[in-house]
Amino acid sequence: LSCVFISLFFLTACTEQHPNQASSYVVFKDNDPDVKTIQLTAKNFQFEPSSIEVRKGDKVRIIAKSVEGNHGLHFDNNNIAVELPFNEEKIIDFVAEKPGIYEFHCSVPCGSGHGKMKGKLIILE
């Protein structure tokens, strides 16, 4: 029983939202008509699109896939970070909460252009 409580404590601590986060990670139903879906492709040293624009309060689903090598996707100022193994699709659902411009970048070292592999999440009022 104590193991259960300890596990719940760590799960709660790991999912707590930081006050400066741009969004909170959730999981939406596949048939939710209010979800804004964005296809994101990771290639060597670039994301396409490199800029994602949504509105505050939008339910956002990013379907991310690496088409060249292994990459990662990390959004600054929130708790979203996923690995993108070659040719595997990952779904990232979140609600855009705090207006601003937030960087996302590759979080898996991928070669000489790794440091330039960035994009922007723009949350409009």
PDB file of C-alpha atoms in Angstrom:
ATOM      1  CA  LEU A   1       0.000   0.000   0.000  1.00  0.00           C
ATOM      2  CA  SER A   2       2.842   2.387   0.768  1.00  0.00           C
ATOM      3  CA  CYS A   3       4.242   1.742  -2.734  1.00  0.00           C
ATOM      4  CA  VAL A   4       0.919   2.899  -4.203  1.00  0.00           C
ATOM      5  CA  PHE A   5       1.018   6.147  -2.206  1.00  0.00           C
ATOM      6  CA  ILE A   6       4.624   6.793  -3.146  1.00  0.00           C
ATOM      7  CA  SER A   7       3.820   6.167  -6.831  1.00  0.00           C
ATOM      8  CA  LEU A   8       0.844   8.528  -6.685  1.00  0.00           C
ATOM      9  CA  PHE A   9       3.001  11.182  -5.019  1.00  0.00           C
ATOM     10  CA  PHE A  10       5.609  11.022  -7.784  1.00  0.00           C
ATOM     11  CA  LEU A  11       2.982  10.972 -10.554  1.00  0.00           C
ATOM     12  CA  THR A  12       1.316  14.045  -9.064  1.00  0.00           C
ATOM     13  CA  ALA A  13       4.629  15.849  -8.704  1.00  0.00           C
ATOM     14  CA  CYS A  14       5.628  15.047 -12.291  1.00  0.00           C
ATOM     15  CA  THR A  15       2.373  16.341 -13.768  1.00  0.00           C
ATOM     16  CA  GLU A  16       2.114  19.542 -11.791  1.00  0.00           C
ATOM     17  CA  GLN A  17       2.003  22.586 -14.066  1.00  0.00           C
ATOM     18  CA  HIS A  18       4.544  25.370 -13.656  1.00  0.00           C
ATOM     19  CA  PRO A  19       2.931  28.854 -13.495  1.00  0.00           C
ATOM     20  CA  ASN A  20       4.834  30.085 -16.577  1.00  0.00           C
ATOM     21  CA  GLN A  21       3.763  27.254 -18.849  1.00  0.00           C
ATOM     22  CA  ALA A  22       2.142  28.047 -22.171  1.00  0.00           C
ATOM     23  CA  SER A  23      -0.037  24.972 -22.176  1.00  0.00           C
ATOM     24  CA  SER A  24      -1.043  21.893 -20.272  1.00  0.00           C
ATOM     25  CA  TYR A  25      -0.719  18.405 -21.666  1.00  0.00           C
ATOM     26  CA  VAL A  26      -3.961  16.452 -22.012  1.00  0.00           C
ATOM     27  CA  VAL A  27      -5.388  13.711 -24.223  1.00  0.00           C
ATOM     28  CA  PHE A  28      -8.340  14.511 -26.486  1.00  0.00           C
ATOM     29  CA  LYS A  29     -10.849  12.105 -27.963  1.00  0.00           C
ATOM     30  CA  ASP A  30     -10.098  11.226 -31.584  1.00  0.00           C
ATOM     31  CA  ASN A  31     -13.459  12.531 -32.806  1.00  0.00           C
ATOM     32  CA  ASP A  32     -13.400  15.892 -30.970  1.00  0.00           C
ATOM     33  CA  PRO A  33     -14.403  18.488 -33.630  1.00  0.00           C
ATOM     34  CA  ASP A  34     -12.946  21.367 -31.586  1.00  0.00           C
ATOM     35  CA  VAL A  35      -9.359  20.119 -31.815  1.00  0.00           C
ATOM     36  CA  LYS A  36      -6.997  22.037 -34.106  1.00  0.00           C
ATOM     37  CA  THR A  37      -4.758  19.402 -35.731  1.00  0.00           C
ATOM     38  CA  ILE A  38      -1.289  20.244 -37.000  1.00  0.00           C
ATOM     39  CA  GLN A  39       0.990  17.876 -38.929  1.00  0.00           C
ATOM     40  CA  LEU A  40       4.614  18.467 -37.901  1.00  0.00           C
ATOM     41  CA  THR A  41       7.515  16.854 -39.767  1.00  0.00           C
ATOM     42  CA  ALA A  42      11.020  16.594 -38.347  1.00  0.00           C
ATOM     43  CA  LYS A  43      13.813  16.440 -40.921  1.00  0.00           C
ATOM     44  CA  ASN A  44      17.526  16.803 -40.502  1.00  0.00           C
ATOM     45  CA  PHE A  45      17.967  20.185 -38.873  1.00  0.00           C
ATOM     46  CA  GLN A  46      14.443  21.537 -39.457  1.00  0.00           C
ATOM     47  CA  PHE A  47      10.800  21.269 -38.500  1.00  0.00           C
ATOM     48  CA  GLU A  48       7.993  21.793 -40.998  1.00  0.00           C
ATOM     49  CA  PRO A  49       6.125  23.928 -40.280  1.00  0.00           C
ATOM     50  CA  SER A  50       8.666  25.916 -38.295  1.00  0.00           C
ATOM     51  CA  SER A  51       5.948  28.156 -36.887  1.00  0.00           C
ATOM     52  CA  ILE A  52       2.665  27.054 -35.313  1.00  0.00           C
ATOM     53  CA  GLU A  53       0.008  29.674 -34.585  1.00  0.00           C
ATOM     54  CA  VAL A  54      -2.979  29.011 -32.320  1.00  0.00           C
ATOM     55  CA  ARG A  55      -5.291  31.048 -30.105  1.00  0.00           C
ATOM     56  CA  LYS A  56      -5.516  31.081 -26.338  1.00  0.00           C
ATOM     57  CA  GLY A  57      -7.917  28.330 -25.291  1.00  0.00           C
ATOM     58  CA  ASP A  58      -7.459  26.267 -28.459  1.00  0.00           C
ATOM     59  CA  LYS A  59      -7.339  22.518 -28.112  1.00  0.00           C
ATOM     60  CA  VAL A  60      -4.256  21.581 -30.124  1.00  0.00           C
ATOM     61  CA  ARG A  61      -3.191  18.203 -31.465  1.00  0.00           C
ATOM     62  CA  ILE A  62       0.249  17.959 -33.052  1.00  0.00           C
ATOM     63  CA  ILE A  63       0.869  14.837 -35.069  1.00  0.00           C
ATOM     64  CA  ALA A  64       4.653  14.703 -35.265  1.00  0.00           C
ATOM     65  CA  LYS A  65       6.801  12.388 -37.354  1.00  0.00           C
ATOM     66  CA  SER A  66      10.491  12.222 -38.159  1.00  0.00           C
ATOM     67  CA  VAL A  67      11.178  11.469 -41.812  1.00  0.00           C
ATOM     68  CA  GLU A  68      14.983  11.665 -41.532  1.00  0.00           C
ATOM     69  CA  GLY A  69      16.761  10.080 -38.571  1.00  0.00           C
ATOM     70  CA  ASN A  70      15.848  10.242 -34.902  1.00  0.00           C
ATOM     71  CA  HIS A  71      14.818  13.551 -33.381  1.00  0.00           C
ATOM     72  CA  GLY A  72      13.043  14.923 -30.359  1.00  0.00           C
ATOM     73  CA  LEU A  73      10.483  17.645 -29.821  1.00  0.00           C
ATOM     74  CA  HIS A  74      10.613  19.836 -26.726  1.00  0.00           C
ATOM     75  CA  PHE A  75       8.448  22.901 -26.157  1.00  0.00           C
ATOM     76  CA  ASP A  76      10.067  25.496 -23.884  1.00  0.00           C
ATOM     77  CA  ASN A  77       8.014  26.804 -20.954  1.00  0.00           C
ATOM     78  CA  ASN A  78       5.817  23.725 -20.683  1.00  0.00           C
ATOM     79  CA  ASN A  79       6.019  20.057 -19.895  1.00  0.00           C
ATOM     80  CA  ILE A  80       5.843  18.714 -23.438  1.00  0.00           C
ATOM     81  CA  ALA A  81       8.809  16.665 -24.608  1.00  0.00           C
ATOM     82  CA  VAL A  82       8.688  13.596 -26.851  1.00  0.00           C
ATOM     83  CA  GLU A  83      11.178  11.510 -28.756  1.00  0.00           C
ATOM     84  CA  LEU A  84      10.555  11.135 -32.479  1.00  0.00           C
ATOM     85  CA  PRO A  85      12.133   7.885 -33.657  1.00  0.00           C
ATOM     86  CA  PHE A  86      12.501   7.620 -37.429  1.00  0.00           C
ATOM     87  CA  ASN A  87       9.196   7.023 -39.214  1.00  0.00           C
ATOM     88  CA  GLU A  88       7.079   6.802 -36.034  1.00  0.00           C
ATOM     89  CA  GLU A  89       4.122   9.106 -35.512  1.00  0.00           C
ATOM     90  CA  LYS A  90       3.597  10.728 -32.102  1.00  0.00           C
ATOM     91  CA  ILE A  91       0.474  12.578 -31.001  1.00  0.00           C
ATOM     92  CA  ILE A  92       0.782  15.543 -28.648  1.00  0.00           C
ATOM     93  CA  ASP A  93      -2.435  17.061 -27.268  1.00  0.00           C
ATOM     94  CA  PHE A  94      -2.545  20.253 -25.219  1.00  0.00           C
ATOM     95  CA  VAL A  95      -4.615  23.342 -24.478  1.00  0.00           C
ATOM     96  CA  ALA A  96      -2.959  26.652 -25.405  1.00  0.00           C
ATOM     97  CA  GLU A  97      -3.255  28.677 -22.219  1.00  0.00           C
ATOM     98  CA  LYS A  98      -0.833  31.589 -21.985  1.00  0.00           C
ATOM     99  CA  PRO A  99      -0.417  33.984 -24.948  1.00  0.00           C
ATOM    100  CA  GLY A 100       3.129  34.497 -26.142  1.00  0.00           C
ATOM    101  CA  ILE A 101       5.834  33.152 -28.421  1.00  0.00           C
ATOM    102  CA  TYR A 102       7.457  29.926 -27.281  1.00  0.00           C
ATOM    103  CA  GLU A 103      10.347  28.076 -28.864  1.00  0.00           C
ATOM    104  CA  PHE A 104      10.350  24.384 -29.621  1.00  0.00           C
ATOM    105  CA  HIS A 105      13.497  22.528 -30.541  1.00  0.00           C
ATOM    106  CA  CYS A 106      15.019  19.134 -31.211  1.00  0.00           C
ATOM    107  CA  SER A 107      15.944  17.454 -27.949  1.00  0.00           C
ATOM    108  CA  VAL A 108      17.910  14.535 -29.433  1.00  0.00           C
ATOM    109  CA  PRO A 109      21.439  15.301 -30.710  1.00  0.00           C
ATOM    110  CA  CYS A 110      21.144  14.782 -34.461  1.00  0.00           C
ATOM    111  CA  GLY A 111      24.313  16.143 -36.020  1.00  0.00           C
ATOM    112  CA  SER A 112      26.040  19.382 -36.945  1.00  0.00           C
ATOM    113  CA  GLY A 113      22.823  21.383 -37.449  1.00  0.00           C
ATOM    114  CA  HIS A 114      21.136  20.202 -34.237  1.00  0.00           C
ATOM    115  CA  GLY A 115      21.422  23.586 -32.502  1.00  0.00           C
ATOM    116  CA  LYS A 116      19.560  25.300 -35.350  1.00  0.00           C
ATOM    117  CA  MET A 117      16.648  22.825 -35.340  1.00  0.00           C
ATOM    118  CA  LYS A 118      14.044  25.138 -33.808  1.00  0.00           C
ATOM    119  CA  GLY A 119      10.562  26.454 -34.329  1.00  0.00           C
ATOM    120  CA  LYS A 120       8.000  28.746 -32.702  1.00  0.00           C
ATOM    121  CA  LEU A 121       4.667  28.125 -31.033  1.00  0.00           C
ATOM    122  CA  ILE A 122       2.703  31.372 -31.178  1.00  0.00           C
ATOM    123  CA  ILE A 123      -0.307  31.617 -28.873  1.00  0.00           C
ATOM    124  CA  LEU A 124      -2.482  34.612 -29.756  1.00  0.00           C
ATOM    125  CA  GLU A 125      -4.874  36.294 -27.332  1.00  0.00           C
TER     126      GLU A 125
END
